[in-house]
Amino acid sequence: MHTSITVLRNIIFSALYASSGIAVAQVNTALPTIELKTGIYRIQAELADTPKAREVGLMNRTSMPTNSGMLFIFEQKAGHCFWMNNTKIPLSIAFIADDGKIVNIEEMQADTTNNHCPKVAVRYALEMNKQWFSERVIVPGTVIQGLPKK
């Protein structure tokens, strides 16, 4: 009975929001974090390692702490491309090989839909605030340490 009431309440809640025209923004919350390192820099990275977490990514956030980011982890190496639809902050993305070396880095503008892709098949991508990598002279070939092994 309790489950039926909860389901009914959620249906009514969703219908009220839909009829009011209020959009409920998707935001990843309570994701696990990991500490990554590159040179003297430490990064607190949220882990986007499920299809849902990867789909939402950093959408609808309005800020991110300086040395924080989001690490996307895929099951298979591939040409995983990213876009910035519904992403409110400009970001830099580093595509990372299994050995931790950065393959390429792309700068991405907020709320755009153009694709940003790795130059080779990868399993990891790290999003940071725009120009985080360039301001620290972190370039392709630099190693990111602490990547989880799947």
PDB file of N, CA and C in Angstrom, residues 3-101:
ATOM      1  N   THR A   3       3.847   1.717  -1.178  1.00  0.00           N
ATOM      2  CA  THR A   3       4.434   1.905  -2.502  1.00  0.00           C
ATOM      3  C   THR A   3       3.432   2.528  -3.453  1.00  0.00           C
ATOM      4  N   SER A   4       2.180   2.098  -3.414  1.00  0.00           N
ATOM      5  CA  SER A   4       1.143   2.653  -4.287  1.00  0.00           C
ATOM      6  C   SER A   4       0.921   4.129  -4.000  1.00  0.00           C
ATOM      7  N   ILE A   5       0.922   4.519  -2.734  1.00  0.00           N
ATOM      8  CA  ILE A   5       0.743   5.928  -2.376  1.00  0.00           C
ATOM      9  C   ILE A   5       1.919   6.751  -2.878  1.00  0.00           C
ATOM     10  N   THR A   6       3.133   6.229  -2.730  1.00  0.00           N
ATOM     11  CA  THR A   6       4.319   6.945  -3.195  1.00  0.00           C
ATOM     12  C   THR A   6       4.280   7.121  -4.706  1.00  0.00           C
ATOM     13  N   VAL A   7       3.931   6.083  -5.430  1.00  0.00           N
ATOM     14  CA  VAL A   7       3.839   6.157  -6.885  1.00  0.00           C
ATOM     15  C   VAL A   7       2.779   7.175  -7.293  1.00  0.00           C
ATOM     16  N   LEU A   8       1.609   7.124  -6.654  1.00  0.00           N
ATOM     17  CA  LEU A   8       0.536   8.065  -6.969  1.00  0.00           C
ATOM     18  C   LEU A   8       0.975   9.495  -6.673  1.00  0.00           C
ATOM     19  N   ARG A   9       1.623   9.720  -5.528  1.00  0.00           N
ATOM     20  CA  ARG A   9       2.100  11.060  -5.178  1.00  0.00           C
ATOM     21  C   ARG A   9       3.091  11.566  -6.224  1.00  0.00           C
ATOM     22  N   ASN A  10       4.018  10.704  -6.681  1.00  0.00           N
ATOM     23  CA  ASN A  10       4.995  11.103  -7.696  1.00  0.00           C
ATOM     24  C   ASN A  10       4.331  11.434  -9.026  1.00  0.00           C
ATOM     25  N   ILE A  11       3.300  10.685  -9.382  1.00  0.00           N
ATOM     26  CA  ILE A  11       2.560  10.961 -10.630  1.00  0.00           C
ATOM     27  C   ILE A  11       1.871  12.314 -10.525  1.00  0.00           C
ATOM     28  N   ILE A  12       1.216  12.583  -9.403  1.00  0.00           N
ATOM     29  CA  ILE A  12       0.525  13.867  -9.221  1.00  0.00           C
ATOM     30  C   ILE A  12       1.535  15.013  -9.229  1.00  0.00           C
ATOM     31  N   PHE A  13       2.652  14.860  -8.517  1.00  0.00           N
ATOM     32  CA  PHE A  13       3.698  15.873  -8.465  1.00  0.00           C
ATOM     33  C   PHE A  13       4.206  16.184  -9.878  1.00  0.00           C
ATOM     34  N   SER A  14       4.492  15.131 -10.655  1.00  0.00           N
ATOM     35  CA  SER A  14       4.983  15.313 -12.023  1.00  0.00           C
ATOM     36  C   SER A  14       3.943  16.011 -12.889  1.00  0.00           C
ATOM     37  N   ALA A  15       2.687  15.643 -12.750  1.00  0.00           N
ATOM     38  CA  ALA A  15       1.614  16.251 -13.540  1.00  0.00           C
ATOM     39  C   ALA A  15       1.459  17.733 -13.186  1.00  0.00           C
ATOM     40  N   LEU A  16       1.559  18.065 -11.914  1.00  0.00           N
ATOM     41  CA  LEU A  16       1.451  19.467 -11.505  1.00  0.00           C
ATOM     42  C   LEU A  16       2.568  20.307 -12.110  1.00  0.00           C
ATOM     43  N   TYR A  17       3.792  19.797 -12.067  1.00  0.00           N
ATOM     44  CA  TYR A  17       4.901  20.520 -12.666  1.00  0.00           C
ATOM     45  C   TYR A  17       4.726  20.652 -14.175  1.00  0.00           C
ATOM     46  N   ALA A  18       4.311  19.583 -14.818  1.00  0.00           N
ATOM     47  CA  ALA A  18       4.121  19.619 -16.269  1.00  0.00           C
ATOM     48  C   ALA A  18       3.046  20.629 -16.658  1.00  0.00           C
ATOM     49  N   SER A  19       1.946  20.654 -15.914  1.00  0.00           N
ATOM     50  CA  SER A  19       0.857  21.565 -16.264  1.00  0.00           C
ATOM     51  C   SER A  19       1.184  23.013 -15.911  1.00  0.00           C
ATOM     52  N   SER A  20       2.112  23.242 -14.974  1.00  0.00           N
ATOM     53  CA  SER A  20       2.451  24.607 -14.591  1.00  0.00           C
ATOM     54  C   SER A  20       3.468  25.222 -15.538  1.00  0.00           C
ATOM     55  N   GLY A  21       4.072  24.407 -16.390  1.00  0.00           N
ATOM     56  CA  GLY A  21       5.069  24.911 -17.316  1.00  0.00           C
ATOM     57  C   GLY A  21       6.444  25.061 -16.669  1.00  0.00           C
ATOM     58  N   ILE A  22       6.603  24.636 -15.428  1.00  0.00           N
ATOM     59  CA  ILE A  22       7.890  24.719 -14.749  1.00  0.00           C
ATOM     60  C   ILE A  22       8.729  23.514 -15.156  1.00  0.00           C
ATOM     61  N   ALA A  23       9.926  23.783 -15.644  1.00  0.00           N
ATOM     62  CA  ALA A  23      10.816  22.693 -16.026  1.00  0.00           C
ATOM     63  C   ALA A  23      11.648  22.290 -14.821  1.00  0.00           C
ATOM     64  N   VAL A  24      11.744  21.012 -14.582  1.00  0.00           N
ATOM     65  CA  VAL A  24      12.573  20.504 -13.504  1.00  0.00           C
ATOM     66  C   VAL A  24      13.921  20.159 -14.124  1.00  0.00           C
ATOM     67  N   ALA A  25      14.959  20.901 -13.747  1.00  0.00           N
ATOM     68  CA  ALA A  25      16.282  20.714 -14.327  1.00  0.00           C
ATOM     69  C   ALA A  25      16.947  19.472 -13.753  1.00  0.00           C
ATOM     70  N   GLN A  26      17.575  18.718 -14.632  1.00  0.00           N
ATOM     71  CA  GLN A  26      18.330  17.557 -14.185  1.00  0.00           C
ATOM     72  C   GLN A  26      19.713  18.010 -13.735  1.00  0.00           C
ATOM     73  N   VAL A  27      20.131  17.582 -12.559  1.00  0.00           N
ATOM     74  CA  VAL A  27      21.454  17.873 -12.041  1.00  0.00           C
ATOM     75  C   VAL A  27      21.951  16.616 -11.341  1.00  0.00           C
ATOM     76  N   ASN A  28      23.185  16.222 -11.634  1.00  0.00           N
ATOM     77  CA  ASN A  28      23.786  15.101 -10.917  1.00  0.00           C
ATOM     78  C   ASN A  28      24.065  15.546  -9.494  1.00  0.00           C
ATOM     79  N   THR A  29      23.619  14.764  -8.524  1.00  0.00           N
ATOM     80  CA  THR A  29      23.905  15.065  -7.130  1.00  0.00           C
ATOM     81  C   THR A  29      24.422  13.815  -6.442  1.00  0.00           C
ATOM     82  N   ALA A  30      25.216  14.012  -5.436  1.00  0.00           N
ATOM     83  CA  ALA A  30      25.727  12.928  -4.591  1.00  0.00           C
ATOM     84  C   ALA A  30      26.506  11.862  -5.367  1.00  0.00           C
ATOM     85  N   LEU A  31      27.235  12.283  -6.387  1.00  0.00           N
ATOM     86  CA  LEU A  31      28.084  11.326  -7.097  1.00  0.00           C
ATOM     87  C   LEU A  31      29.335  11.058  -6.259  1.00  0.00           C
ATOM     88  N   PRO A  32      29.875   9.848  -6.352  1.00  0.00           N
ATOM     89  CA  PRO A  32      31.133   9.590  -5.646  1.00  0.00           C
ATOM     90  C   PRO A  32      32.245  10.455  -6.237  1.00  0.00           C
ATOM     91  N   THR A  33      33.265  10.752  -5.437  1.00  0.00           N
ATOM     92  CA  THR A  33      34.388  11.553  -5.929  1.00  0.00           C
ATOM     93  C   THR A  33      35.683  10.759  -5.787  1.00  0.00           C
ATOM     94  N   ILE A  34      36.675  11.200  -6.529  1.00  0.00           N
ATOM     95  CA  ILE A  34      37.998  10.586  -6.509  1.00  0.00           C
ATOM     96  C   ILE A  34      39.018  11.709  -6.608  1.00  0.00           C
ATOM     97  N   GLU A  35      40.174  11.507  -5.997  1.00  0.00           N
ATOM     98  CA  GLU A  35      41.237  12.503  -6.158  1.00  0.00           C
ATOM     99  C   GLU A  35      42.161  12.063  -7.278  1.00  0.00           C
ATOM    100  N   LEU A  36      42.346  12.954  -8.234  1.00  0.00           N
ATOM    101  CA  LEU A  36      43.284  12.741  -9.333  1.00  0.00           C
ATOM    102  C   LEU A  36      44.445  13.698  -9.145  1.00  0.00           C
ATOM    103  N   LYS A  37      45.581  13.383  -9.760  1.00  0.00           N
ATOM    104  CA  LYS A  37      46.750  14.254  -9.670  1.00  0.00           C
ATOM    105  C   LYS A  37      47.387  14.398 -11.039  1.00  0.00           C
ATOM    106  N   THR A  38      47.949  15.570 -11.266  1.00  0.00           N
ATOM    107  CA  THR A  38      48.802  15.792 -12.414  1.00  0.00           C
ATOM    108  C   THR A  38      49.839  16.817 -11.997  1.00  0.00           C
ATOM    109  N   GLY A  39      51.093  16.412 -12.005  1.00  0.00           N
ATOM    110  CA  GLY A  39      52.151  17.296 -11.522  1.00  0.00           C
ATOM    111  C   GLY A  39      51.876  17.695 -10.087  1.00  0.00           C
ATOM    112  N   ILE A  40      51.871  19.012  -9.813  1.00  0.00           N
ATOM    113  CA  ILE A  40      51.625  19.501  -8.457  1.00  0.00           C
ATOM    114  C   ILE A  40      50.143  19.706  -8.164  1.00  0.00           C
ATOM    115  N   TYR A  41      49.289  19.464  -9.140  1.00  0.00           N
ATOM    116  CA  TYR A  41      47.859  19.762  -8.999  1.00  0.00           C
ATOM    117  C   TYR A  41      47.056  18.536  -8.557  1.00  0.00           C
ATOM    118  N   ARG A  42      46.146  18.786  -7.633  1.00  0.00           N
ATOM    119  CA  ARG A  42      45.203  17.766  -7.176  1.00  0.00           C
ATOM    120  C   ARG A  42      43.813  18.183  -7.652  1.00  0.00           C
ATOM    121  N   ILE A  43      43.051  17.200  -8.108  1.00  0.00           N
ATOM    122  CA  ILE A  43      41.713  17.442  -8.658  1.00  0.00           C
ATOM    123  C   ILE A  43      40.716  16.589  -7.885  1.00  0.00           C
ATOM    124  N   GLN A  44      39.649  17.205  -7.419  1.00  0.00           N
ATOM    125  CA  GLN A  44      38.530  16.465  -6.828  1.00  0.00           C
ATOM    126  C   GLN A  44      37.530  16.243  -7.961  1.00  0.00           C
ATOM    127  N   ALA A  45      37.436  15.023  -8.422  1.00  0.00           N
ATOM    128  CA  ALA A  45      36.587  14.720  -9.573  1.00  0.00           C
ATOM    129  C   ALA A  45      35.386  13.874  -9.169  1.00  0.00           C
ATOM    130  N   GLU A  46      34.216  14.353  -9.543  1.00  0.00           N
ATOM    131  CA  GLU A  46      33.016  13.535  -9.400  1.00  0.00           C
ATOM    132  C   GLU A  46      33.080  12.454 -10.468  1.00  0.00           C
ATOM    133  N   LEU A  47      32.596  11.262 -10.141  1.00  0.00           N
ATOM    134  CA  LEU A  47      32.641  10.154 -11.086  1.00  0.00           C
ATOM    135  C   LEU A  47      31.309  10.007 -11.816  1.00  0.00           C
ATOM    136  N   ALA A  48      31.357  10.139 -13.116  1.00  0.00           N
ATOM    137  CA  ALA A  48      30.191   9.870 -13.967  1.00  0.00           C
ATOM    138  C   ALA A  48      30.490   8.541 -14.661  1.00  0.00           C
ATOM    139  N   ASP A  49      30.118   7.452 -13.987  1.00  0.00           N
ATOM    140  CA  ASP A  49      30.484   6.127 -14.491  1.00  0.00           C
ATOM    141  C   ASP A  49      29.280   5.235 -14.763  1.00  0.00           C
ATOM    142  N   THR A  50      28.092   5.852 -14.819  1.00  0.00           N
ATOM    143  CA  THR A  50      26.882   5.119 -15.209  1.00  0.00           C
ATOM    144  C   THR A  50      26.266   5.848 -16.402  1.00  0.00           C
ATOM    145  N   PRO A  51      25.447   5.162 -17.188  1.00  0.00           N
ATOM    146  CA  PRO A  51      24.829   5.849 -18.332  1.00  0.00           C
ATOM    147  C   PRO A  51      24.076   7.126 -17.918  1.00  0.00           C
ATOM    148  N   LYS A  52      23.316   7.081 -16.832  1.00  0.00           N
ATOM    149  CA  LYS A  52      22.537   8.251 -16.399  1.00  0.00           C
ATOM    150  C   LYS A  52      23.455   9.393 -15.952  1.00  0.00           C
ATOM    151  N   ALA A  53      24.466   9.089 -15.160  1.00  0.00           N
ATOM    152  CA  ALA A  53      25.397  10.118 -14.691  1.00  0.00           C
ATOM    153  C   ALA A  53      26.135  10.747 -15.869  1.00  0.00           C
ATOM    154  N   ARG A  54      26.517   9.939 -16.858  1.00  0.00           N
ATOM    155  CA  ARG A  54      27.205  10.478 -18.042  1.00  0.00           C
ATOM    156  C   ARG A  54      26.263  11.337 -18.869  1.00  0.00           C
ATOM    157  N   GLU A  55      25.003  10.940 -18.972  1.00  0.00           N
ATOM    158  CA  GLU A  55      24.023  11.699 -19.759  1.00  0.00           C
ATOM    159  C   GLU A  55      23.796  13.091 -19.164  1.00  0.00           C
ATOM    160  N   VAL A  56      23.667  13.187 -17.858  1.00  0.00           N
ATOM    161  CA  VAL A  56      23.408  14.466 -17.194  1.00  0.00           C
ATOM    162  C   VAL A  56      24.697  15.276 -17.059  1.00  0.00           C
ATOM    163  N   GLY A  57      25.802  14.623 -16.755  1.00  0.00           N
ATOM    164  CA  GLY A  57      27.081  15.315 -16.655  1.00  0.00           C
ATOM    165  C   GLY A  57      27.010  16.532 -15.750  1.00  0.00           C
ATOM    166  N   LEU A  58      27.495  17.674 -16.238  1.00  0.00           N
ATOM    167  CA  LEU A  58      27.489  18.920 -15.469  1.00  0.00           C
ATOM    168  C   LEU A  58      26.344  19.850 -15.883  1.00  0.00           C
ATOM    169  N   MET A  59      25.303  19.290 -16.488  1.00  0.00           N
ATOM    170  CA  MET A  59      24.154  20.104 -16.921  1.00  0.00           C
ATOM    171  C   MET A  59      23.558  20.910 -15.772  1.00  0.00           C
ATOM    172  N   ASN A  60      23.134  22.112 -16.107  1.00  0.00           N
ATOM    173  CA  ASN A  60      22.351  23.003 -15.243  1.00  0.00           C
ATOM    174  C   ASN A  60      23.076  23.489 -13.995  1.00  0.00           C
ATOM    175  N   ARG A  61      24.357  23.259 -13.890  1.00  0.00           N
ATOM    176  CA  ARG A  61      25.111  23.844 -12.783  1.00  0.00           C
ATOM    177  C   ARG A  61      25.534  25.251 -13.192  1.00  0.00           C
ATOM    178  N   THR A  62      25.657  26.111 -12.210  1.00  0.00           N
ATOM    179  CA  THR A  62      26.026  27.497 -12.506  1.00  0.00           C
ATOM    180  C   THR A  62      27.458  27.815 -12.104  1.00  0.00           C
ATOM    181  N   SER A  63      28.113  26.902 -11.397  1.00  0.00           N
ATOM    182  CA  SER A  63      29.518  27.106 -11.027  1.00  0.00           C
ATOM    183  C   SER A  63      30.129  25.768 -10.630  1.00  0.00           C
ATOM    184  N   MET A  64      31.475  25.784 -10.549  1.00  0.00           N
ATOM    185  CA  MET A  64      32.197  24.600 -10.104  1.00  0.00           C
ATOM    186  C   MET A  64      33.475  25.096  -9.427  1.00  0.00           C
ATOM    187  N   PRO A  65      33.829  24.554  -8.267  1.00  0.00           N
ATOM    188  CA  PRO A  65      35.061  24.985  -7.592  1.00  0.00           C
ATOM    189  C   PRO A  65      36.281  24.822  -8.501  1.00  0.00           C
ATOM    190  N   THR A  66      37.293  25.640  -8.272  1.00  0.00           N
ATOM    191  CA  THR A  66      38.470  25.723  -9.138  1.00  0.00           C
ATOM    192  C   THR A  66      39.125  24.391  -9.459  1.00  0.00           C
ATOM    193  N   ASN A  67      39.450  23.593  -8.476  1.00  0.00           N
ATOM    194  CA  ASN A  67      40.165  22.342  -8.721  1.00  0.00           C
ATOM    195  C   ASN A  67      39.245  21.133  -8.662  1.00  0.00           C
ATOM    196  N   SER A  68      38.006  21.352  -9.045  1.00  0.00           N
ATOM    197  CA  SER A  68      37.024  20.275  -9.118  1.00  0.00           C
ATOM    198  C   SER A  68      36.664  20.026 -10.566  1.00  0.00           C
ATOM    199  N   GLY A  69      36.190  18.822 -10.829  1.00  0.00           N
ATOM    200  CA  GLY A  69      35.789  18.479 -12.183  1.00  0.00           C
ATOM    201  C   GLY A  69      34.907  17.251 -12.178  1.00  0.00           C
ATOM    202  N   MET A  70      34.685  16.715 -13.366  1.00  0.00           N
ATOM    203  CA  MET A  70      33.908  15.489 -13.503  1.00  0.00           C
ATOM    204  C   MET A  70      34.669  14.543 -14.423  1.00  0.00           C
ATOM    205  N   LEU A  71      34.906  13.327 -13.916  1.00  0.00           N
ATOM    206  CA  LEU A  71      35.572  12.291 -14.695  1.00  0.00           C
ATOM    207  C   LEU A  71      34.518  11.350 -15.256  1.00  0.00           C
ATOM    208  N   PHE A  72      34.466  11.270 -16.580  1.00  0.00           N
ATOM    209  CA  PHE A  72      33.558  10.360 -17.268  1.00  0.00           C
ATOM    210  C   PHE A  72      34.317   9.068 -17.537  1.00  0.00           C
ATOM    211  N   ILE A  73      33.716   7.959 -17.137  1.00  0.00           N
ATOM    212  CA  ILE A  73      34.325   6.651 -17.336  1.00  0.00           C
ATOM    213  C   ILE A  73      33.367   5.793 -18.152  1.00  0.00           C
ATOM    214  N   PHE A  74      33.868   5.289 -19.262  1.00  0.00           N
ATOM    215  CA  PHE A  74      33.061   4.446 -20.149  1.00  0.00           C
ATOM    216  C   PHE A  74      33.529   2.998 -20.055  1.00  0.00           C
ATOM    217  N   GLU A  75      32.619   2.076 -20.318  1.00  0.00           N
ATOM    218  CA  GLU A  75      32.954   0.654 -20.268  1.00  0.00           C
ATOM    219  C   GLU A  75      33.911   0.269 -21.392  1.00  0.00           C
ATOM    220  N   GLN A  76      33.745   0.897 -22.548  1.00  0.00           N
ATOM    221  CA  GLN A  76      34.539   0.551 -23.725  1.00  0.00           C
ATOM    222  C   GLN A  76      35.284   1.769 -24.255  1.00  0.00           C
ATOM    223  N   LYS A  77      36.472   1.532 -24.788  1.00  0.00           N
ATOM    224  CA  LYS A  77      37.190   2.609 -25.479  1.00  0.00           C
ATOM    225  C   LYS A  77      36.453   2.885 -26.780  1.00  0.00           C
ATOM    226  N   ALA A  78      36.232   4.169 -27.063  1.00  0.00           N
ATOM    227  CA  ALA A  78      35.541   4.564 -28.296  1.00  0.00           C
ATOM    228  C   ALA A  78      35.747   6.061 -28.511  1.00  0.00           C
ATOM    229  N   GLY A  79      35.186   6.566 -29.578  1.00  0.00           N
ATOM    230  CA  GLY A  79      35.242   7.998 -29.880  1.00  0.00           C
ATOM    231  C   GLY A  79      34.109   8.733 -29.190  1.00  0.00           C
ATOM    232  N   HIS A  80      34.074   8.690 -27.874  1.00  0.00           N
ATOM    233  CA  HIS A  80      33.001   9.310 -27.092  1.00  0.00           C
ATOM    234  C   HIS A  80      33.057  10.828 -27.258  1.00  0.00           C
ATOM    235  N   CYS A  81      32.035  11.396 -27.901  1.00  0.00           N
ATOM    236  CA  CYS A  81      31.976  12.839 -28.130  1.00  0.00           C
ATOM    237  C   CYS A  81      31.077  13.499 -27.085  1.00  0.00           C
ATOM    238  N   PHE A  82      31.351  14.771 -26.814  1.00  0.00           N
ATOM    239  CA  PHE A  82      30.614  15.534 -25.813  1.00  0.00           C
ATOM    240  C   PHE A  82      30.065  16.800 -26.438  1.00  0.00           C
ATOM    241  N   TRP A  83      28.964  17.284 -25.882  1.00  0.00           N
ATOM    242  CA  TRP A  83      28.415  18.575 -26.255  1.00  0.00           C
ATOM    243  C   TRP A  83      27.990  19.284 -24.986  1.00  0.00           C
ATOM    244  N   MET A  84      27.543  20.535 -25.112  1.00  0.00           N
ATOM    245  CA  MET A  84      27.288  21.377 -23.944  1.00  0.00           C
ATOM    246  C   MET A  84      25.821  21.770 -23.811  1.00  0.00           C
ATOM    247  N   ASN A  85      24.919  21.005 -24.393  1.00  0.00           N
ATOM    248  CA  ASN A  85      23.499  21.283 -24.293  1.00  0.00           C
ATOM    249  C   ASN A  85      23.083  21.337 -22.816  1.00  0.00           C
ATOM    250  N   ASN A  86      22.410  22.416 -22.409  1.00  0.00           N
ATOM    251  CA  ASN A  86      21.956  22.632 -21.029  1.00  0.00           C
ATOM    252  C   ASN A  86      23.095  22.727 -20.012  1.00  0.00           C
ATOM    253  N   THR A  87      24.303  22.959 -20.467  1.00  0.00           N
ATOM    254  CA  THR A  87      25.439  23.145 -19.562  1.00  0.00           C
ATOM    255  C   THR A  87      25.704  24.637 -19.481  1.00  0.00           C
ATOM    256  N   LYS A  88      25.596  25.186 -18.289  1.00  0.00           N
ATOM    257  CA  LYS A  88      25.592  26.640 -18.082  1.00  0.00           C
ATOM    258  C   LYS A  88      26.973  27.245 -17.895  1.00  0.00           C
ATOM    259  N   ILE A  89      27.999  26.439 -17.647  1.00  0.00           N
ATOM    260  CA  ILE A  89      29.345  26.970 -17.440  1.00  0.00           C
ATOM    261  C   ILE A  89      30.270  26.483 -18.557  1.00  0.00           C
ATOM    262  N   PRO A  90      31.144  27.345 -19.071  1.00  0.00           N
ATOM    263  CA  PRO A  90      32.096  26.906 -20.098  1.00  0.00           C
ATOM    264  C   PRO A  90      33.111  25.944 -19.474  1.00  0.00           C
ATOM    265  N   LEU A  91      33.500  24.945 -20.233  1.00  0.00           N
ATOM    266  CA  LEU A  91      34.368  23.891 -19.711  1.00  0.00           C
ATOM    267  C   LEU A  91      35.504  23.573 -20.676  1.00  0.00           C
ATOM    268  N   SER A  92      36.530  22.955 -20.134  1.00  0.00           N
ATOM    269  CA  SER A  92      37.588  22.324 -20.917  1.00  0.00           C
ATOM    270  C   SER A  92      37.450  20.829 -20.681  1.00  0.00           C
ATOM    271  N   ILE A  93      37.723  20.056 -21.715  1.00  0.00           N
ATOM    272  CA  ILE A  93      37.653  18.602 -21.572  1.00  0.00           C
ATOM    273  C   ILE A  93      38.959  17.989 -22.056  1.00  0.00           C
ATOM    274  N   ALA A  94      39.504  17.097 -21.231  1.00  0.00           N
ATOM    275  CA  ALA A  94      40.698  16.341 -21.605  1.00  0.00           C
ATOM    276  C   ALA A  94      40.270  14.904 -21.853  1.00  0.00           C
ATOM    277  N   PHE A  95      40.588  14.401 -23.032  1.00  0.00           N
ATOM    278  CA  PHE A  95      40.332  12.999 -23.352  1.00  0.00           C
ATOM    279  C   PHE A  95      41.583  12.218 -22.955  1.00  0.00           C
ATOM    280  N   ILE A  96      41.397  11.135 -22.202  1.00  0.00           N
ATOM    281  CA  ILE A  96      42.520  10.469 -21.550  1.00  0.00           C
ATOM    282  C   ILE A  96      42.586   8.993 -21.928  1.00  0.00           C
ATOM    283  N   ALA A  97      43.782   8.553 -22.320  1.00  0.00           N
ATOM    284  CA  ALA A  97      44.021   7.148 -22.668  1.00  0.00           C
ATOM    285  C   ALA A  97      44.095   6.301 -21.396  1.00  0.00           C
ATOM    286  N   ASP A  98      44.041   4.988 -21.557  1.00  0.00           N
ATOM    287  CA  ASP A  98      44.081   4.062 -20.422  1.00  0.00           C
ATOM    288  C   ASP A  98      45.348   4.211 -19.576  1.00  0.00           C
ATOM    289  N   ASP A  99      46.452   4.646 -20.177  1.00  0.00           N
ATOM    290  CA  ASP A  99      47.697   4.819 -19.421  1.00  0.00           C
ATOM    291  C   ASP A  99      47.750   6.161 -18.687  1.00  0.00           C
ATOM    292  N   GLY A 100      46.661   6.940 -18.767  1.00  0.00           N
ATOM    293  CA  GLY A 100      46.588   8.215 -18.063  1.00  0.00           C
ATOM    294  C   GLY A 100      47.058   9.410 -18.872  1.00  0.00           C
ATOM    295  N   LYS A 101      47.617   9.185 -20.063  1.00  0.00           N
ATOM    296  CA  LYS A 101      48.097  10.310 -20.876  1.00  0.00           C
ATOM    297  C   LYS A 101      46.932  11.038 -21.548  1.00  0.00           C
TER     298      LYS A 101
END
